Coordinates of C-alpha atoms in Angstrom, one line a residue:
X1 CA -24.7 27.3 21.6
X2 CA -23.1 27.6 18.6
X3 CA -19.8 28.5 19.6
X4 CA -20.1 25.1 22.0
X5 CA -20.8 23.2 18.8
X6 CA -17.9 25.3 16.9
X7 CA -15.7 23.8 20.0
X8 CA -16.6 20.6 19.7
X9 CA -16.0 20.3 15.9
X10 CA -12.6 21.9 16.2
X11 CA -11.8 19.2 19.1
X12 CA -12.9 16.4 17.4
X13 CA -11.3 17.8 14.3
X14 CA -8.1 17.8 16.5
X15 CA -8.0 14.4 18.0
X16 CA -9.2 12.8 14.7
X17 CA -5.9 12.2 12.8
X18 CA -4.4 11.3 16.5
X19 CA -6.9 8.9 16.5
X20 CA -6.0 7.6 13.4
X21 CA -2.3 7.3 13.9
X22 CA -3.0 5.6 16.9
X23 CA -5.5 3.0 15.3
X24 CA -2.4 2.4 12.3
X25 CA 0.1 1.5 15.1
X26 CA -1.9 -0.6 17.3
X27 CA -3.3 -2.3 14.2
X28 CA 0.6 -3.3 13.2
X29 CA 1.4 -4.2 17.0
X30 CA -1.4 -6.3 17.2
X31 CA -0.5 -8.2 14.0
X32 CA 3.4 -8.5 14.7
X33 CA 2.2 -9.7 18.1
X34 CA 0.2 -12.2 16.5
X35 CA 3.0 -13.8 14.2
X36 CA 5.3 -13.7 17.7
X37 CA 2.9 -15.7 20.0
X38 CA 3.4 -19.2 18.7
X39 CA 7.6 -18.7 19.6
X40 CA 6.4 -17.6 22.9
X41 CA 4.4 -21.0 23.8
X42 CA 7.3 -23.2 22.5
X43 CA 9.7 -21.1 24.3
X44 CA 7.7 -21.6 27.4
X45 CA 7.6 -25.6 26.6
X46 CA 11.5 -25.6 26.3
X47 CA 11.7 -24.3 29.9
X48 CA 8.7 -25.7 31.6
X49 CA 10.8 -29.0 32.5
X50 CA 13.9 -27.0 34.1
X51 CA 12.0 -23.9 34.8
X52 CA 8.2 -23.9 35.5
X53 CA 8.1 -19.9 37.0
X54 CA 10.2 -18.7 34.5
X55 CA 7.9 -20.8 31.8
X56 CA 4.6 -19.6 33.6
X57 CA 6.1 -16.2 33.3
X58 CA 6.6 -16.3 29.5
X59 CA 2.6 -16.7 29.4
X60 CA 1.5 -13.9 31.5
X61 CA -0.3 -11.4 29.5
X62 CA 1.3 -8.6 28.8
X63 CA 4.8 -9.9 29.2
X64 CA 4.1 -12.7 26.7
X65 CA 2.5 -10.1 24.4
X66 CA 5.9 -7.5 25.5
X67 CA 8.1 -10.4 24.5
X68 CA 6.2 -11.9 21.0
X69 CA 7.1 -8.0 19.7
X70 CA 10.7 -8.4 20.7
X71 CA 10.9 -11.5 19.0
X72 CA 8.9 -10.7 15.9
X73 CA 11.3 -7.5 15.2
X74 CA 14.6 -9.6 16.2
X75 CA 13.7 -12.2 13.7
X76 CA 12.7 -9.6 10.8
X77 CA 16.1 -7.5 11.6
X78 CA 17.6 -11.0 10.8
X79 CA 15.7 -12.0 8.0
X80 CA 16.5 -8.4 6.4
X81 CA 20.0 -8.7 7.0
X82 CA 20.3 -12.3 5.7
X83 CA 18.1 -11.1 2.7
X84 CA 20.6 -8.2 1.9
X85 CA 23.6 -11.0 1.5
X86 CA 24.9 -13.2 -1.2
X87 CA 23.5 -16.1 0.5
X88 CA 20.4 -14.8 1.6
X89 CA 19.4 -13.5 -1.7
X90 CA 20.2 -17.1 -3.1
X91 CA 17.4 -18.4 -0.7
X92 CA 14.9 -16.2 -1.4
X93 CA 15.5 -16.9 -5.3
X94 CA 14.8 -20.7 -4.0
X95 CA 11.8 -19.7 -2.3
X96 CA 10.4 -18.3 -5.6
X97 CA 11.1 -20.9 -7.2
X98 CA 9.3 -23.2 -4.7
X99 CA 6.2 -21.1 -4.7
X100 CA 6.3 -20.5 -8.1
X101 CA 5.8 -24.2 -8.4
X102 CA 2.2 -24.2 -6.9
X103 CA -0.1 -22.7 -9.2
X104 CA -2.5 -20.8 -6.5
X105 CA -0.1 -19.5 -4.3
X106 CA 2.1 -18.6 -7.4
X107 CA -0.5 -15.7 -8.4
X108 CA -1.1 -14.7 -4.9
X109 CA 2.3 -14.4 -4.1
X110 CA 3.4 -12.9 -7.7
X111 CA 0.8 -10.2 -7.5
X112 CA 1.5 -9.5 -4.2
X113 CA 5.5 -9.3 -4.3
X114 CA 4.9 -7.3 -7.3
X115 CA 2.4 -5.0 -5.6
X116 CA 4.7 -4.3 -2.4
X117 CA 8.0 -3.8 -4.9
X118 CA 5.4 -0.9 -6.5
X119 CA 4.6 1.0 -3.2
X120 CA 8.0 0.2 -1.6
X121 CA 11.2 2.9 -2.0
X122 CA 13.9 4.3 -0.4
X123 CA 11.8 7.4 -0.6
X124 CA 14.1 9.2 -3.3
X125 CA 11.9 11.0 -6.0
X126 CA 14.5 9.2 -9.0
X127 CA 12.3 7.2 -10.8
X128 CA 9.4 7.5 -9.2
X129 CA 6.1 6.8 -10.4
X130 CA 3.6 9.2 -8.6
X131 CA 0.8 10.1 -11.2
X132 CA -2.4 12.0 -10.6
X133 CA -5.2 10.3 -12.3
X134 CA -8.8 11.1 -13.4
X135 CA -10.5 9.3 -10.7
X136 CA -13.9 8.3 -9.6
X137 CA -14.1 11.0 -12.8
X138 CA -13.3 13.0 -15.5
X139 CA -13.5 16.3 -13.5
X140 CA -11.5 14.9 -10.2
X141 CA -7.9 13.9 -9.7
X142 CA -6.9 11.0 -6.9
X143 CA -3.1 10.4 -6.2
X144 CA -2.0 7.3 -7.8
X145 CA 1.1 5.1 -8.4
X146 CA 2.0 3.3 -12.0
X147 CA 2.9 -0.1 -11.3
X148 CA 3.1 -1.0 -15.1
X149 CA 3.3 0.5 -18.9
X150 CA 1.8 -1.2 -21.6
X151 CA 4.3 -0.1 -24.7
X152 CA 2.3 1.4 -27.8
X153 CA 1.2 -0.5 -30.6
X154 CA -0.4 0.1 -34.3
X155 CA -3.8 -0.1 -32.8
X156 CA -3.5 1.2 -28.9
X157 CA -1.6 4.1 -27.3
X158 CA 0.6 3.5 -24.4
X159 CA -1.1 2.4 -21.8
X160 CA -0.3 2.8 -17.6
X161 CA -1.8 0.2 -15.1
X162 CA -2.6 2.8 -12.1
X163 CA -2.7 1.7 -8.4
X164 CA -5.0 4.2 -6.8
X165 CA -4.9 3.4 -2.6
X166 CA -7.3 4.4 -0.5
X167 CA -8.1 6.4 2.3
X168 CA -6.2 5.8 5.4
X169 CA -5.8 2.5 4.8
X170 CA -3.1 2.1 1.5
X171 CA -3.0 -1.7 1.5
X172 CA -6.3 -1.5 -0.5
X173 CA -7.8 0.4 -3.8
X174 CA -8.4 0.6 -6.9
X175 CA -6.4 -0.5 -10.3
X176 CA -7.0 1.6 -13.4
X177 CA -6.1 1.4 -16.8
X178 CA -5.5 4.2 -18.6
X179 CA -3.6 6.2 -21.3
X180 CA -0.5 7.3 -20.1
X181 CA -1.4 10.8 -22.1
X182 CA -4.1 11.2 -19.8
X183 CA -1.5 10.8 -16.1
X184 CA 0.0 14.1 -14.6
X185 CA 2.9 12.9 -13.3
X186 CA 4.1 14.2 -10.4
X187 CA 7.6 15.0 -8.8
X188 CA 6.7 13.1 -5.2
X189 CA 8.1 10.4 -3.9
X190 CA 6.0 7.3 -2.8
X191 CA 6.7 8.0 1.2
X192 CA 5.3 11.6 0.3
X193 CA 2.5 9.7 -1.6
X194 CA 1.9 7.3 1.3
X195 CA 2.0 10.0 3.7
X196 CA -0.7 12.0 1.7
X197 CA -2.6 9.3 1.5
X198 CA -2.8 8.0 4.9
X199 CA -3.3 11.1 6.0
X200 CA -5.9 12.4 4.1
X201 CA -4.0 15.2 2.1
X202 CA -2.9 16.7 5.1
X203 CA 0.6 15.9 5.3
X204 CA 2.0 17.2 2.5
X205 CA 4.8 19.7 2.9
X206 CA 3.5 23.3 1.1
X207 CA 6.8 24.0 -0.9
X208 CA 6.6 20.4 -2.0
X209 CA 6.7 21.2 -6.3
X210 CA 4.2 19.7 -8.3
X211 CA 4.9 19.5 -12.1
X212 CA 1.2 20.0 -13.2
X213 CA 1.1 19.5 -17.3
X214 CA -1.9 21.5 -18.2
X215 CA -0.9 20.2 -21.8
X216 CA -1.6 16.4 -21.7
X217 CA -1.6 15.9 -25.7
X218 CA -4.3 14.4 -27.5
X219 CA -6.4 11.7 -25.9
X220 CA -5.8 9.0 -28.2
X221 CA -8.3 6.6 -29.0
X222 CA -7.5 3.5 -31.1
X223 CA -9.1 4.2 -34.3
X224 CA -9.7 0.5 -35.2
X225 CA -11.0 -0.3 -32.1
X226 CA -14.4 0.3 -30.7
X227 CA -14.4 1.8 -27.3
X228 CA -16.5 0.6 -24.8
X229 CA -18.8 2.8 -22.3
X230 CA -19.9 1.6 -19.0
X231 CA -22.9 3.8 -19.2
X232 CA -26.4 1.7 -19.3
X233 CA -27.6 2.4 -23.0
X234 CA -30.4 4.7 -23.2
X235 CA -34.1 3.1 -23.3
X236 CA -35.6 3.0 -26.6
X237 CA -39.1 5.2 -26.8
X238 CA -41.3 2.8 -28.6
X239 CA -43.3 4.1 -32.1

């Protein structure tokens, strides 16, 4: 019985980060064939008048799904290549400007231009911003990428603002803010970051280096400011 059970666990062990992959991928096909299916129905309204079969075809359901992909990923090569040029950079700068003029989608779409700038790369490790942070505490590191230092002053160290994703899914997590004395930075790159992430740790290379700083410096705390704890504070034992 138990080396059924040992079976099973090794089989589901095996299929699990298949599984995963699998659930990534179909969750990013279903979305670009979302944002695809509109051209889809007004390419089949075009061509109803001349063509009603071909029109009728354009709506069947896995060729209209086939053909909202195609479309989706021929319309963002385009857009990348036009964003890439002279002019296209020019537009985009316009459409910043536009948005930048409505003050809700002006945060939304700061924050999260800024966000996928941060996590985006070529994949080279120059300049890289991989940290290892003391998170959900003290005595446990999670991988983490700076999006932001805070310069020193007279009465705070510098500070890091810490993106810390989650667990397979990157696109959401935490944001810490810590003293940069307290990071170990790390020689990955974000795709190496990413990967290790998505994956659950399991996906990064063994001879990958990691520049571990046992000797982090001081953990400097303000001495004219009061810090604050998030612990409840303790009852008071009546006399």
């Amino acid at each position: 019985m138990q080396s059924i059970t040992r079976h099973i666990i090794t089989g589901v062990l095996t299929v699990i980060p298949l599984l995963v992959t699998v659930w990534i991928v179909w969750f990013v096909v279903d979305m670009l064939i979302w944002l695809g299916r509109p051209a889809t129905f007004a390419l089949s309204g075009v061509l109803r008048p001349t063509l009603p079969d071909v029109a009728d075809l354009l709506l069947a359901g896995w060729f209209q799904s086939s053909l909202a992909l195609v479309l989706v990923l021929i319309f963002l090569f385009i857009l990348g290549k036009v964003a890439n040029a002279v002019v296209g950079r020019r537009l985009l700068n316009t459409v910043d400007r536009v948005v930048e003029a409505v003050p809700l989608a002006r945060t939304i779409y700061s924050a999260t231009q800024t966000l996928i700038r941060s996590l985006g790369g070529d994949g080279s490790p120059t300049g890289q911003r991989v940290v290892l942070i003391e998170f959900p505490s003290e005595n446990m590191r999670a991988v983490g990428i700076v999006t932001r230092i805070f310069p020193a002053s007279e009465t705070q160290p510098e500070l890091a603002a810490v993106y810390v994703p989650t667990t397979p899914n990157p696109t959401s997590g935490f944001v810490e803010i810590v003293p940069t004395s307290r990071l170990v930075w790390l020689d990955w790159t974000k795709n190496d970051a990413m990967a290790f992430i998505v994956s659950g740790g399991s996906m990064t290379p063994e001879n990958l280096p990691i520049n571990w700083i046992t000797d982090v410096g001081p953990r400097i705390t303000p001495s004219d400011a009061r810090v604050a704890s998030a612990r409840s504070p303790e009852p008071q034992t009546e006399r």
